[in-house]
Tab-separated table of C-alpha atoms in Angstrom:
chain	number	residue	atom	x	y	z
A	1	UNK	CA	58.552	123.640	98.845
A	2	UNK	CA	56.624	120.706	97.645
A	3	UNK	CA	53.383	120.342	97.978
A	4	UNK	CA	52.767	116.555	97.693
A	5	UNK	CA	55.962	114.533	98.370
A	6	UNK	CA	56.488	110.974	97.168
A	7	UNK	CA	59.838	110.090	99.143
A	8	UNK	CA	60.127	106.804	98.175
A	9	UNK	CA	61.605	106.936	93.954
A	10	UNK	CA	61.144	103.133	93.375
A	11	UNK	CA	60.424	100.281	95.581
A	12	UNK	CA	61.070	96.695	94.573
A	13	UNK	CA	58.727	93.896	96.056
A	14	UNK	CA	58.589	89.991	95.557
A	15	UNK	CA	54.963	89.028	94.641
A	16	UNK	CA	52.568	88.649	97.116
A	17	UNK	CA	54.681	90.998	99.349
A	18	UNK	CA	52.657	94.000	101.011
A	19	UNK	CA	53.817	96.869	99.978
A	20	UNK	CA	52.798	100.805	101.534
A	21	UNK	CA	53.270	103.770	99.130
A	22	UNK	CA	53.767	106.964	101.000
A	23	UNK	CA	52.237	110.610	100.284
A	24	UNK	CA	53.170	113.478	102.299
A	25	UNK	CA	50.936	116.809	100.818
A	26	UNK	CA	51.035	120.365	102.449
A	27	UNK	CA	48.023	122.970	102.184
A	28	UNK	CA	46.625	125.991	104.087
A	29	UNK	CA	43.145	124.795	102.963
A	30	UNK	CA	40.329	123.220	104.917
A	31	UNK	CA	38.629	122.200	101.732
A	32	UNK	CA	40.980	120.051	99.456
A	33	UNK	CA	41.182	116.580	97.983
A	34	UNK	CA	43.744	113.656	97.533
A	35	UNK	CA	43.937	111.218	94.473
A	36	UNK	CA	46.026	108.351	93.509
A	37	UNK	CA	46.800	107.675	89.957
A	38	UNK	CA	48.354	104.899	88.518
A	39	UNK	CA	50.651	105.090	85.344
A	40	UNK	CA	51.314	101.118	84.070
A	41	UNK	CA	54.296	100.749	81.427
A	42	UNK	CA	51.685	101.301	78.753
A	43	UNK	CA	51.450	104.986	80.080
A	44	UNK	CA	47.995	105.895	80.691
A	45	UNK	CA	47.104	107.548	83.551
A	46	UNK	CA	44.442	105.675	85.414
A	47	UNK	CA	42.560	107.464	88.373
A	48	UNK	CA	42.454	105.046	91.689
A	49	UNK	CA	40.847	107.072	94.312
A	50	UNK	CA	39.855	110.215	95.586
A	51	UNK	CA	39.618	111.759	99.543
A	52	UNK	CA	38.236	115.199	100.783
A	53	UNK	CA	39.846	116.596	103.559
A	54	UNK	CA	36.586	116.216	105.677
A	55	UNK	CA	36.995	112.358	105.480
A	56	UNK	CA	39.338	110.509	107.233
A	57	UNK	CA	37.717	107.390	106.789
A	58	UNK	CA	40.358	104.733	105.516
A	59	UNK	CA	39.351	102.893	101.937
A	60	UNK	CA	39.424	99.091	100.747
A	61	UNK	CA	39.218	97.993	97.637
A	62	UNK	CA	40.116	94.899	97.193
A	63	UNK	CA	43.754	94.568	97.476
A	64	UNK	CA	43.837	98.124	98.094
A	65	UNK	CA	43.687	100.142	100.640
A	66	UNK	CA	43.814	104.036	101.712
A	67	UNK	CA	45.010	105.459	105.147
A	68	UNK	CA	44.386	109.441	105.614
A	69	UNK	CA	45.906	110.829	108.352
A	70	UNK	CA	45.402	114.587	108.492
A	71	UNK	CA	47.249	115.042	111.768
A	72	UNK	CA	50.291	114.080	110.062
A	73	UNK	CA	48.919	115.656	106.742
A	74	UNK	CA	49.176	111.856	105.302
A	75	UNK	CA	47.891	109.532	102.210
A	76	UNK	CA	49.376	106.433	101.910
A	77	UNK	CA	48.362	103.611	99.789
A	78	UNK	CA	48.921	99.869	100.718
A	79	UNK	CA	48.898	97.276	98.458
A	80	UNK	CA	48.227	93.799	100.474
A	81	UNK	CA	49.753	90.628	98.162
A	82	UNK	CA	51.428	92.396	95.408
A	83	UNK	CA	51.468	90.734	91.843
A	84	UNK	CA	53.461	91.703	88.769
A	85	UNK	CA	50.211	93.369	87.105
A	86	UNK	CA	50.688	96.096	89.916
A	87	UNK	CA	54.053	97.319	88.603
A	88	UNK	CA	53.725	100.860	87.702
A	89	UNK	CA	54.660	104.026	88.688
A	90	UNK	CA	52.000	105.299	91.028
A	91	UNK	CA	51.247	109.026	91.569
A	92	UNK	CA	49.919	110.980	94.396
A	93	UNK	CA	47.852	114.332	93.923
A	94	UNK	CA	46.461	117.447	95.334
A	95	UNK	CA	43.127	119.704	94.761
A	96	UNK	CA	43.486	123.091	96.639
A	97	UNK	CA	42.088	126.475	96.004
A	98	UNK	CA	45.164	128.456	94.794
A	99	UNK	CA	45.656	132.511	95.727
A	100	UNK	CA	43.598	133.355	92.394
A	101	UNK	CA	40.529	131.646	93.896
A	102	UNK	CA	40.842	128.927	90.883
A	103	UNK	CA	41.996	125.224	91.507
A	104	UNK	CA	45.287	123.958	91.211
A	105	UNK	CA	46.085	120.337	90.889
A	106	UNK	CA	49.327	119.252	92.127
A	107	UNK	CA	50.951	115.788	91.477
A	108	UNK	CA	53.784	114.793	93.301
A	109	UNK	CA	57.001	113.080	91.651
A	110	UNK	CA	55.330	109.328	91.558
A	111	UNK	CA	57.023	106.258	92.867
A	112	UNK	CA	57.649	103.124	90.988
A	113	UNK	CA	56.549	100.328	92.261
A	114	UNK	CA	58.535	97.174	90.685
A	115	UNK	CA	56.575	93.579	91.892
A	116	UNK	CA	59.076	90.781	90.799
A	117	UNK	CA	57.884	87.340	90.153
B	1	UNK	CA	32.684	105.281	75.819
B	2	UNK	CA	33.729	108.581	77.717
B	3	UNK	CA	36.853	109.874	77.158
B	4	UNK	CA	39.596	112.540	76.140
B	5	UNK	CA	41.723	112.014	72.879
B	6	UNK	CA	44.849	113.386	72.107
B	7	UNK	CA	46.683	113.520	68.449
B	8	UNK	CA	49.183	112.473	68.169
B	9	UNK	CA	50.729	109.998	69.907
B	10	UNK	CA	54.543	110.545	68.959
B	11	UNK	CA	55.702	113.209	67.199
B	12	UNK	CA	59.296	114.539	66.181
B	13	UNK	CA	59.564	117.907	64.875
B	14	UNK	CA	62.634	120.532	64.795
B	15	UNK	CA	63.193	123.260	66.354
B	16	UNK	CA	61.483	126.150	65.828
B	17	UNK	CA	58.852	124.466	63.853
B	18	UNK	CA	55.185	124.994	64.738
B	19	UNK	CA	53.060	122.575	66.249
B	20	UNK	CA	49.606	121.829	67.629
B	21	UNK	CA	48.488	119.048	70.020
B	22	UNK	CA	44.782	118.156	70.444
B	23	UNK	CA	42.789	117.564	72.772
B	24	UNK	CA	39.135	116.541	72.634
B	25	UNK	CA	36.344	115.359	75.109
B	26	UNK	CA	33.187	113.700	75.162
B	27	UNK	CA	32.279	114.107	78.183
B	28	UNK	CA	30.664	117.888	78.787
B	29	UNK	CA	33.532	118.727	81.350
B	30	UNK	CA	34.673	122.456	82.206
B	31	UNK	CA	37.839	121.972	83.278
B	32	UNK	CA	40.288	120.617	81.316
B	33	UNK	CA	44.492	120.946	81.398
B	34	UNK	CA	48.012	120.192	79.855
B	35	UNK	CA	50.349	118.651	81.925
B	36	UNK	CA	54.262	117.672	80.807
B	37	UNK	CA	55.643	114.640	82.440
B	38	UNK	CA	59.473	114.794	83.034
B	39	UNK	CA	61.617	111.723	84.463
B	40	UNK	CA	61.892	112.741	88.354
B	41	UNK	CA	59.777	115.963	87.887
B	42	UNK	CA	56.100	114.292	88.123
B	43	UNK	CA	53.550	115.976	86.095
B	44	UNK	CA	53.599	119.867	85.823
B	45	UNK	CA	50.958	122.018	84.262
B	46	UNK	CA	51.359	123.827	81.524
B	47	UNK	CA	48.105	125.574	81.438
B	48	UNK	CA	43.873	124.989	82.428
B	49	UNK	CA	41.019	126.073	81.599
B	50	UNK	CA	37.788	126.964	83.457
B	51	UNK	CA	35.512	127.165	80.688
B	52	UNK	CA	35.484	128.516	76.806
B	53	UNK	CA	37.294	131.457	77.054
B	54	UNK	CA	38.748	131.347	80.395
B	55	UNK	CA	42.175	130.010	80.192
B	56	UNK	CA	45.324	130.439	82.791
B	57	UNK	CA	48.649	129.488	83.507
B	58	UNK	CA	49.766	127.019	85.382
B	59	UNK	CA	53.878	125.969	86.641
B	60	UNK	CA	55.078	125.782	83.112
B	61	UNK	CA	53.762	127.890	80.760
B	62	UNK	CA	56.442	129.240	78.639
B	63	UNK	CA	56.828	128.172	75.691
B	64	UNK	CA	52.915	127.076	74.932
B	65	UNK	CA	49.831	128.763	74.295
B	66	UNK	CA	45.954	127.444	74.295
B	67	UNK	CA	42.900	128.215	73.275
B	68	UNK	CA	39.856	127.339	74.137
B	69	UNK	CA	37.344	128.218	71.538
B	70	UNK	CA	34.358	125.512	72.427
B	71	UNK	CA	34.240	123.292	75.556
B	72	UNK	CA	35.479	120.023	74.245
B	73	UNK	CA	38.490	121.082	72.706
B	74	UNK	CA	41.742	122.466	73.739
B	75	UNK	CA	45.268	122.118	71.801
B	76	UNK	CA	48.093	122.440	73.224
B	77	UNK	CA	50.223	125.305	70.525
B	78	UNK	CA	54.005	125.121	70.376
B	79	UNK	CA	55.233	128.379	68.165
B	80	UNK	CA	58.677	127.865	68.007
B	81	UNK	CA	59.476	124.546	69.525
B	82	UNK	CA	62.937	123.912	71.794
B	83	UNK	CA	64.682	120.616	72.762
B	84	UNK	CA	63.654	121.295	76.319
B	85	UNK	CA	60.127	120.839	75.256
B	86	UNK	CA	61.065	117.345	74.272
B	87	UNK	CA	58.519	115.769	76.903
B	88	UNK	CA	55.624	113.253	77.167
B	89	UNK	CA	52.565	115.298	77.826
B	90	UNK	CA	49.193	114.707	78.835
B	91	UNK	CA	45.811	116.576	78.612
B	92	UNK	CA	43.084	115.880	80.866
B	93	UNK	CA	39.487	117.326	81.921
B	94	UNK	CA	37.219	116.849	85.110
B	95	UNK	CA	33.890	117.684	85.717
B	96	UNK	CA	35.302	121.214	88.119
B	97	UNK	CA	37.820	122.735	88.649
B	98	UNK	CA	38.281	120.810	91.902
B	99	UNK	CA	38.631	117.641	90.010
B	100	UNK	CA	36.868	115.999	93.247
B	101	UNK	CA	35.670	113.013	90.951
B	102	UNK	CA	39.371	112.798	89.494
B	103	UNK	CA	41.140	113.407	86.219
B	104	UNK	CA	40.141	111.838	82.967
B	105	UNK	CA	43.734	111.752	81.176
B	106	UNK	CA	44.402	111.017	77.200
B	107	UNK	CA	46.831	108.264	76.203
B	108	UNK	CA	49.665	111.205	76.046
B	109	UNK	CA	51.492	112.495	73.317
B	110	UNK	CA	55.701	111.951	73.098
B	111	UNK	CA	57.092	114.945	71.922
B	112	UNK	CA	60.712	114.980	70.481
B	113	UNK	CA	62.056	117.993	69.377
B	114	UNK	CA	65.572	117.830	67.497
């Protein structure tokens, strides 16, 4: 079963549209925390935020904007007035203890986001 | 300027050829891991490591081996390379294993293998 699911493969937006990027992550931990990366055409993988599972708190930054939901075990990342520069595939990740005791990372399968001009 | 590098960038080898991929950081970080990035797959790991010595498997380990002989480095060996290991792959290192402040990732390395 996955453990972070991306549903959405690609989304295509005209600029300055809104745009929500969903996560959907499983765990049996209490302890864990949620990242979104962001992979522009270039390649690099560039770290946008991280949660712990004790916050819930939602996040702006700037354009951005987090919503946590651990009721419905939930990440989702809005982007408010898209512009081309945001086109990328964006991923969605998971900390947890594994069964060993060490940390596994999980990513899910990203979603490209296409912002047309 | 903190960061991880990773040599090369592109590479095309044959099968059954041996290669290395490195992986260096300037940070001071313990953890640090390979990841392969496959269309519709995401990013699986290949292998981590804890600390200098302490290495482990991750999804997708066959196929590779690491080492980890002093904290900043840690290449990524292919013995006997296949055409299924024809991947862009990525190593990165966080402070712990958590990775609570995030992944630093290199620019990635395209493997082709013919």
């Amino acid at each position: 079963a996955q453990k972070v699911t991306q549903a959405q493969t690609e989304i295509s937006v005209v600029e300055k549209e809104d745009v929500t990027l969903d996560c959907v992550y499983e765990t049996r931990d209490t302890t864990y925390y949620l990242f979104w990366y962001k992979q522009p055409p270039s390649g690099e993988l560039v770290f946008l935020i991280r949660r712990n599972s004790f916050d819930e708190q939602n996040e702006i930054s700037g354009r951005y904007s987090w919503n946590f939901q651990k009721s419905t075990s939930s990440f989702n990342f809005t982007i408010t007035a898209s512009q081309v520069v945001d086109s990328a595939v964006y991923f969605c990740a998971l900390s947890e203890r594994s069964g060993s005791g060490t940390y596994k990372y999980i990513f899910g399968t990203g979603t490209r986001l296409k912002v047309l001009a | 300027e903190a960061q991880v590098t990773q040599n090369p960038r592109y590479l095309i080898t044959v099968t059954g050829k041996k290669l290395t991929v490195t992986c260096s950081q300037n940070m001071n970080h313990e953890y640090m891991s390979w990841y392969r990035q496959d269309p519709g797959l995401g990013l699986r790991q290949i292998y981590y490591s804890m600390n200098v010595e302490v290495t482990d498997k991750g999804d997708v380990p066959e196929g590779y081996k690491v080492s980890r002989k002093e904290k900043r480095n840690f290449p990524l060996i292919l013995e006997s390379p296949s055409p299924n290991q024809t991947s862009l792959y990525f190593c990165a290192s966080s402070l712990s294993p958590q990775g609570e402040r995030g992944y630093t990732f290199g620019s990635g390395t395209r493997l082709t293998v013919v």
